[in-house]
Amino acid sequence: MGFARKKIALIGGGQIGQNLAMLAAMKELGDIVVLDIGDFVNPIKGKALDLMEMAPHGNYDANIVGTGDYADIAGADVVIITAGKPRVAGMTREDLLATNIAIIKDVANGIKTHAPKAFCIVVTNPLDAMVYAFYKLTGFPKHQVVGMAGTLDTARWRAFIAMELGVSVSDVAGTVLGGHGPDMVPLPRLTTVGGVPLAEIATKEQIDKLVLRTREAGTEIVKLFGRGSAFFSPAWSAIIMAESFLKDKKRILPGAALCEGEYGINGLFIGVPLMIGAKGIEKIFQIKLTDEENAMLQKTAGVVKNTVAETKL
Ligand code: A3D
């Protein structure tokens, strides 16, 4: 007797991968396979078993396994890719490109062979170039491939606003567009706190400070960690996207999607507001931007274009 559960494959069982496994289990999104390589295979098998043993208290039913074999991801509904090196203090995300592109080539091959129908969420940095590379290497349709970054950047924007103003984070709504780097584009004009426009509740100095902190949020954490980058909030952000797909929630979340003319951007994956449902990326929303906002978006697109060129794909 088997279970007709959804299947979630996690490629990379490091800091983010492990948290993804725990969150997917606690949210009962389905059965979970975590894949890693080499010396990391046995530890991830052990961690998967540890999560099975947490189930009686966590109160979830899910089969959770670690593996080093792509055959085990067969039939996955959703795949989340975190395989790759994270930053250490002093590094930019672009410094990871040479190492991580080789890993993405390997991963794309494994997923294309064993889970060609899965909705794929790429997390590996430099994000906008890695999701582009994954799309090119797999040849999957564009609605099946998304990059997780804007959902995290928006969570950081909302968290910092709530911390600065001393209000509930639940009431802060807004979005962040663009590439996942210091040129990303938080949109204060479209941010509200319980329906009150941000500009009416915060000073310009506060808003400028919040924009800067959001743009540098990943680096702030890398500096504190020394080795490695954020993992709790990136994991939650990717899980939110996976959940919207698996449950056809049709949430509107910022994520890196292939733009083909949207916002005047062509042939690049970049952070834009998306609707994610059972068909994957079901819609890209084009917000009417001011000239200043649009100039910022075009600047970040230029940075992404240069990084993508380095993938030589
Ligand atoms: P880490 O804890 O090092 O985990 C990465 C895992 O990938 C390790 O367990 C590796 O063994 C594994 N791995 C390496 N090569 C392969 C391969 N070929 N196949 C399968 N597994 C492999 O890193 P992490 O989990 O902290 O971060 C993972 C990635 O996410 C890094 O590239 C980070 O830079 C990136 N990241 C992105 C964001 C975004 O918002 C986009 C945020 C935070 C981290």
Coordinates of C-alpha atoms and ligand atoms in Angstrom, one line a residue:
M1 CA 0.0 0.0 0.0
G2 CA 1.5 3.3 -1.1
F3 CA 0.8 7.0 -0.4
A4 CA -0.4 9.3 -3.1
R5 CA 1.6 12.2 -1.7
K6 CA 3.3 15.0 -3.6
K7 CA 7.1 14.5 -3.9
I8 CA 9.6 17.2 -3.2
A9 CA 13.2 16.8 -4.3
L10 CA 15.9 18.9 -2.7
I11 CA 19.2 19.1 -4.5
G12 CA 21.8 20.1 -2.0
G13 CA 21.5 19.0 1.6
G14 CA 23.5 21.9 3.2
Q15 CA 22.3 24.7 5.4
I16 CA 19.4 25.7 3.3
G17 CA 18.6 22.1 2.1
Q18 CA 18.3 20.8 5.6
N19 CA 16.0 23.6 6.6
L20 CA 13.9 23.1 3.4
A21 CA 13.5 19.4 4.4
M22 CA 12.3 20.3 7.9
L23 CA 9.9 23.0 6.7
A24 CA 8.5 20.8 3.9
A25 CA 7.9 18.1 6.5
M26 CA 6.3 20.4 9.1
K27 CA 4.0 21.9 6.5
E28 CA 3.2 18.3 5.2
L29 CA 3.9 19.3 1.6
G30 CA 4.7 15.7 0.7
D31 CA 7.4 13.1 0.7
I32 CA 10.9 14.5 0.6
V33 CA 14.2 13.3 -1.0
V34 CA 17.4 15.2 -0.2
L35 CA 20.3 14.6 -2.6
D36 CA 23.9 15.5 -1.9
I37 CA 27.2 14.2 -3.2
G38 CA 30.4 12.5 -2.1
D39 CA 31.1 12.7 1.7
F40 CA 27.8 14.5 2.2
V41 CA 25.6 11.6 1.2
N42 CA 25.8 9.6 4.5
P43 CA 25.3 12.7 6.6
I44 CA 22.2 13.7 4.6
K45 CA 20.9 10.1 5.0
G46 CA 21.4 10.5 8.7
K47 CA 19.7 13.9 8.8
A48 CA 16.7 12.6 6.9
L49 CA 16.4 9.8 9.4
D50 CA 16.7 12.3 12.2
L51 CA 13.7 14.2 10.7
M52 CA 11.7 10.9 10.5
E53 CA 12.3 10.5 14.2
M54 CA 11.2 14.1 14.8
A55 CA 7.8 13.3 13.2
P56 CA 6.0 12.1 16.3
H57 CA 6.5 15.4 18.0
G58 CA 6.5 17.5 14.8
N59 CA 3.2 15.8 14.1
Y60 CA 3.7 15.2 10.4
D61 CA 3.4 12.2 8.1
A62 CA 6.1 12.3 5.4
N63 CA 8.7 9.9 4.1
I64 CA 12.0 11.7 4.2
V65 CA 15.2 10.1 2.7
G66 CA 18.7 11.2 1.9
T67 CA 20.4 10.0 -1.2
G68 CA 23.3 10.4 -3.6
D69 CA 21.4 8.9 -6.5
Y70 CA 19.3 10.9 -8.9
A71 CA 17.1 7.9 -9.7
D72 CA 15.5 8.6 -6.2
I73 CA 14.1 12.0 -7.4
A74 CA 12.1 10.3 -10.1
G75 CA 8.5 11.6 -10.2
A76 CA 9.2 14.7 -8.1
D77 CA 6.6 17.4 -8.5
V78 CA 8.9 20.1 -7.3
V79 CA 12.7 20.4 -7.1
I80 CA 14.5 23.0 -5.1
I81 CA 18.2 23.5 -6.0
T82 CA 20.6 24.8 -3.4
A83 CA 23.6 22.8 -4.5
G84 CA 26.6 25.0 -4.7
K85 CA 29.0 27.1 -2.6
P86 CA 27.7 29.9 -0.4
R87 CA 29.7 33.1 0.1
V88 CA 32.4 33.7 2.8
A89 CA 33.0 37.2 4.2
G90 CA 34.5 39.5 1.6
M91 CA 33.0 37.7 -1.4
T92 CA 30.4 39.0 -3.8
R93 CA 27.8 36.6 -5.2
E94 CA 29.4 36.9 -8.6
D95 CA 32.7 35.4 -7.1
L96 CA 30.8 32.1 -6.9
L97 CA 30.1 31.8 -10.6
A98 CA 32.9 29.7 -11.7
T99 CA 32.4 27.1 -9.0
N100 CA 28.7 27.0 -9.1
I101 CA 28.2 26.9 -12.8
A102 CA 30.0 23.5 -12.9
I103 CA 27.7 22.3 -10.1
I104 CA 24.5 23.6 -11.9
K105 CA 25.6 21.7 -15.1
D106 CA 25.7 18.5 -13.1
V107 CA 22.4 19.2 -11.4
A108 CA 20.6 20.2 -14.6
N109 CA 21.6 17.0 -16.2
G110 CA 20.4 14.9 -13.2
I111 CA 17.0 16.7 -13.1
K112 CA 16.5 16.7 -16.8
T113 CA 17.0 12.9 -16.9
H114 CA 15.1 11.9 -13.8
A115 CA 12.4 14.6 -13.0
P116 CA 11.7 16.4 -16.3
K117 CA 8.2 17.5 -15.4
A118 CA 9.1 19.0 -12.0
F119 CA 8.6 22.7 -11.2
C120 CA 12.1 23.9 -10.5
I121 CA 13.1 26.5 -8.0
V122 CA 16.8 27.6 -8.2
V123 CA 18.4 29.1 -5.1
T124 CA 22.1 28.8 -5.9
N125 CA 24.0 32.0 -6.3
P126 CA 24.7 34.1 -8.3
L127 CA 21.0 33.6 -8.5
D128 CA 19.9 35.3 -11.7
A129 CA 22.8 33.8 -13.7
M130 CA 22.4 30.3 -12.2
V131 CA 18.6 30.1 -12.9
Y132 CA 19.3 31.3 -16.5
A133 CA 22.0 28.6 -16.8
F134 CA 19.7 25.9 -15.4
Y135 CA 16.9 27.0 -17.9
K136 CA 19.3 26.8 -20.9
L137 CA 20.9 23.5 -19.8
T138 CA 17.6 21.7 -19.2
G139 CA 15.6 23.2 -22.1
F140 CA 12.6 23.2 -19.8
P141 CA 9.7 25.5 -20.6
K142 CA 10.0 28.9 -19.0
H143 CA 7.0 28.5 -16.8
Q144 CA 8.7 25.5 -15.2
V145 CA 11.8 27.4 -13.9
V146 CA 12.0 30.1 -11.4
G147 CA 14.7 31.7 -9.2
M148 CA 14.1 32.3 -5.6
A149 CA 15.5 35.7 -4.5
G150 CA 12.8 38.4 -4.7
T151 CA 10.6 36.5 -2.2
L152 CA 13.5 36.6 0.3
D153 CA 14.5 40.2 -0.5
T154 CA 10.8 41.2 0.1
A155 CA 10.8 39.3 3.4
R156 CA 13.9 41.2 4.4
W157 CA 12.3 44.5 3.3
R158 CA 9.2 43.8 5.3
A159 CA 11.1 42.6 8.4
F160 CA 13.3 45.7 8.4
I161 CA 10.3 48.0 8.1
A162 CA 8.5 46.3 11.0
M163 CA 11.7 46.4 13.1
E164 CA 12.3 50.1 12.3
L165 CA 8.7 51.2 12.9
G166 CA 7.8 48.9 15.8
V167 CA 4.8 47.5 14.0
S168 CA 3.6 43.9 13.2
V169 CA 5.4 42.4 10.2
S170 CA 2.1 40.9 9.2
D171 CA 0.8 44.3 8.2
V172 CA 3.8 45.3 6.0
A173 CA 3.1 44.6 2.3
G174 CA 5.4 45.5 -0.5
T175 CA 7.7 44.1 -3.2
V176 CA 11.3 44.1 -4.3
L177 CA 12.2 43.9 -8.0
G178 CA 15.4 43.2 -10.0
G179 CA 18.5 41.1 -9.6
H180 CA 19.6 39.5 -6.4
G181 CA 22.4 41.9 -5.5
P182 CA 23.1 45.4 -4.1
D183 CA 21.3 47.0 -7.1
M184 CA 17.9 45.3 -6.4
V185 CA 14.9 47.6 -6.4
P186 CA 12.7 47.8 -3.3
L187 CA 9.6 49.9 -4.1
P188 CA 8.8 52.2 -1.2
R189 CA 6.1 53.9 -3.3
L190 CA 4.1 50.7 -3.4
T191 CA 4.7 49.6 0.2
T192 CA 2.0 49.9 2.8
V193 CA 1.6 49.2 6.5
G194 CA -1.9 48.1 7.2
G195 CA -3.0 50.1 4.2
V196 CA -1.1 53.2 5.2
P197 CA 1.4 54.2 2.6
L198 CA 5.0 53.8 3.9
A199 CA 5.8 57.4 3.0
E200 CA 3.1 58.6 5.5
I201 CA 4.4 56.5 8.4
A202 CA 8.2 56.7 7.9
T203 CA 10.5 59.6 7.2
K204 CA 12.5 59.9 4.0
E205 CA 15.7 59.2 6.0
Q206 CA 14.1 56.1 7.5
I207 CA 13.0 54.9 4.1
D208 CA 16.5 55.5 2.5
K209 CA 18.1 53.6 5.4
L210 CA 15.7 50.7 4.9
V211 CA 16.3 50.5 1.2
L212 CA 20.1 50.3 1.8
R213 CA 19.8 47.7 4.5
T214 CA 17.6 45.5 2.3
R215 CA 20.1 45.8 -0.6
E216 CA 22.9 44.8 1.7
A217 CA 21.0 42.3 3.9
G218 CA 22.7 39.2 2.6
T219 CA 26.1 40.7 3.1
E220 CA 25.2 41.9 6.6
I221 CA 24.6 38.2 7.5
V222 CA 27.7 36.9 5.7
K223 CA 29.8 39.3 7.6
L224 CA 28.4 38.1 10.9
F225 CA 28.7 34.4 10.0
G226 CA 32.2 34.7 8.5
R227 CA 31.7 31.5 6.5
G228 CA 28.4 30.8 4.8
S229 CA 25.3 32.8 4.2
A230 CA 21.7 33.1 5.4
F231 CA 19.7 29.9 5.5
F232 CA 16.5 30.1 7.6
S233 CA 14.9 32.9 5.7
P234 CA 16.0 31.7 2.2
A235 CA 14.6 28.2 3.1
W236 CA 11.2 29.7 4.1
S237 CA 11.1 31.8 1.0
A238 CA 11.7 28.8 -1.3
I239 CA 9.1 26.8 0.6
I240 CA 6.5 29.5 0.1
M241 CA 7.0 29.3 -3.6
A242 CA 6.9 25.5 -3.6
E243 CA 3.7 25.5 -1.5
S244 CA 2.0 27.9 -3.9
F245 CA 2.8 25.5 -6.8
L246 CA 1.9 22.3 -4.9
K247 CA -1.4 23.7 -3.6
D248 CA -2.2 25.9 -6.6
K249 CA -2.5 28.8 -4.2
K250 CA -1.8 31.3 -7.0
R251 CA 0.2 33.5 -4.6
I252 CA 1.8 36.6 -6.1
L253 CA 5.4 36.6 -5.2
P254 CA 8.5 38.3 -6.6
G255 CA 10.8 35.7 -8.3
A256 CA 13.3 35.5 -11.1
A257 CA 11.4 34.6 -14.3
L258 CA 12.5 34.7 -17.9
C259 CA 11.5 38.1 -19.2
E260 CA 10.7 38.3 -22.9
G261 CA 9.9 42.0 -23.3
E262 CA 8.3 42.5 -19.9
Y263 CA 9.8 45.7 -18.4
G264 CA 11.7 46.1 -21.7
I265 CA 14.0 43.3 -20.6
N266 CA 14.7 40.5 -23.1
G267 CA 16.1 37.0 -22.5
L268 CA 17.1 37.5 -18.9
F269 CA 15.8 35.9 -15.6
I270 CA 15.2 38.8 -13.3
G271 CA 13.0 39.4 -10.2
V272 CA 9.5 40.5 -11.2
P273 CA 6.1 39.9 -9.5
L274 CA 4.7 36.4 -10.5
M275 CA 1.7 34.3 -10.0
I276 CA 2.7 30.8 -9.0
G277 CA 0.1 28.0 -9.3
A278 CA -0.3 24.4 -10.4
K279 CA 1.1 25.3 -13.9
G280 CA 4.2 26.9 -12.4
I281 CA 4.7 30.5 -13.3
E282 CA 1.2 31.4 -14.5
K283 CA 1.6 35.1 -15.0
I284 CA 4.2 37.9 -14.8
F285 CA 2.8 41.2 -13.6
Q286 CA 4.1 44.5 -15.2
I287 CA 3.8 47.3 -12.7
K288 CA 3.8 50.8 -14.1
L289 CA 7.1 52.2 -12.8
T290 CA 8.1 55.8 -12.4
D291 CA 11.1 56.9 -14.5
E292 CA 13.4 56.7 -11.5
E293 CA 12.2 53.2 -10.6
N294 CA 12.5 52.0 -14.2
A295 CA 16.1 53.4 -14.4
M296 CA 17.0 51.4 -11.3
L297 CA 15.5 48.3 -12.8
Q298 CA 17.4 48.7 -16.1
K299 CA 20.6 49.2 -14.1
T300 CA 20.2 45.9 -12.2
A301 CA 19.2 44.2 -15.5
G302 CA 22.6 45.5 -16.9
V303 CA 24.4 43.9 -14.0
V304 CA 22.6 40.6 -14.5
K305 CA 23.3 40.6 -18.2
N306 CA 27.1 40.9 -17.6
T307 CA 27.0 38.0 -15.1
V308 CA 24.9 35.9 -17.5
A309 CA 27.5 36.5 -20.2
E310 CA 30.1 34.9 -18.0
T311 CA 28.1 31.6 -18.0
K312 CA 28.9 31.5 -21.8
L313 CA 25.5 29.8 -22.4
Ligands
A3D1 P1 25.9 24.8 1.9 O1 25.5 24.7 3.3 O2 27.4 24.8 1.5 O3 25.1 23.6 1.1 C1 25.4 23.4 -0.2 C2 25.3 21.9 -0.4 O4 25.4 21.6 -1.8 C3 26.4 21.1 0.2 O5 25.9 20.2 1.1 C4 27.2 20.5 -0.9 O6 27.7 19.2 -0.6 C5 26.1 20.4 -2.0 N1 26.6 20.2 -3.3 C6 27.7 20.7 -3.9 N2 27.8 20.2 -5.2 C7 26.7 19.4 -5.4 C8 26.2 18.7 -6.5 N3 26.9 18.7 -7.7 N4 25.1 18.0 -6.4 C9 24.4 18.0 -5.2 N5 24.8 18.7 -4.2 C10 25.9 19.4 -4.2 O7 25.3 26.1 1.3 P2 23.9 26.8 1.6 O8 22.8 25.8 1.7 O9 24.1 27.8 2.7 O10 23.6 27.7 0.3 C11 23.4 27.1 -0.9 C12 23.4 28.1 -2.1 O11 22.3 29.0 -1.9 C13 24.7 28.9 -2.2 O12 25.1 29.0 -3.5 C14 24.2 30.2 -1.6 O13 25.0 31.3 -2.1 C15 22.8 30.3 -2.1 N6 21.9 31.3 -1.4 C16 21.0 31.9 -2.2 C17 20.2 32.9 -1.6 C18 19.2 33.6 -2.5 O14 18.4 34.4 -2.0 C19 19.2 33.4 -3.9 C20 20.2 33.1 -0.2 C21 21.1 32.4 0.5 C22 22.0 31.4 -0.1

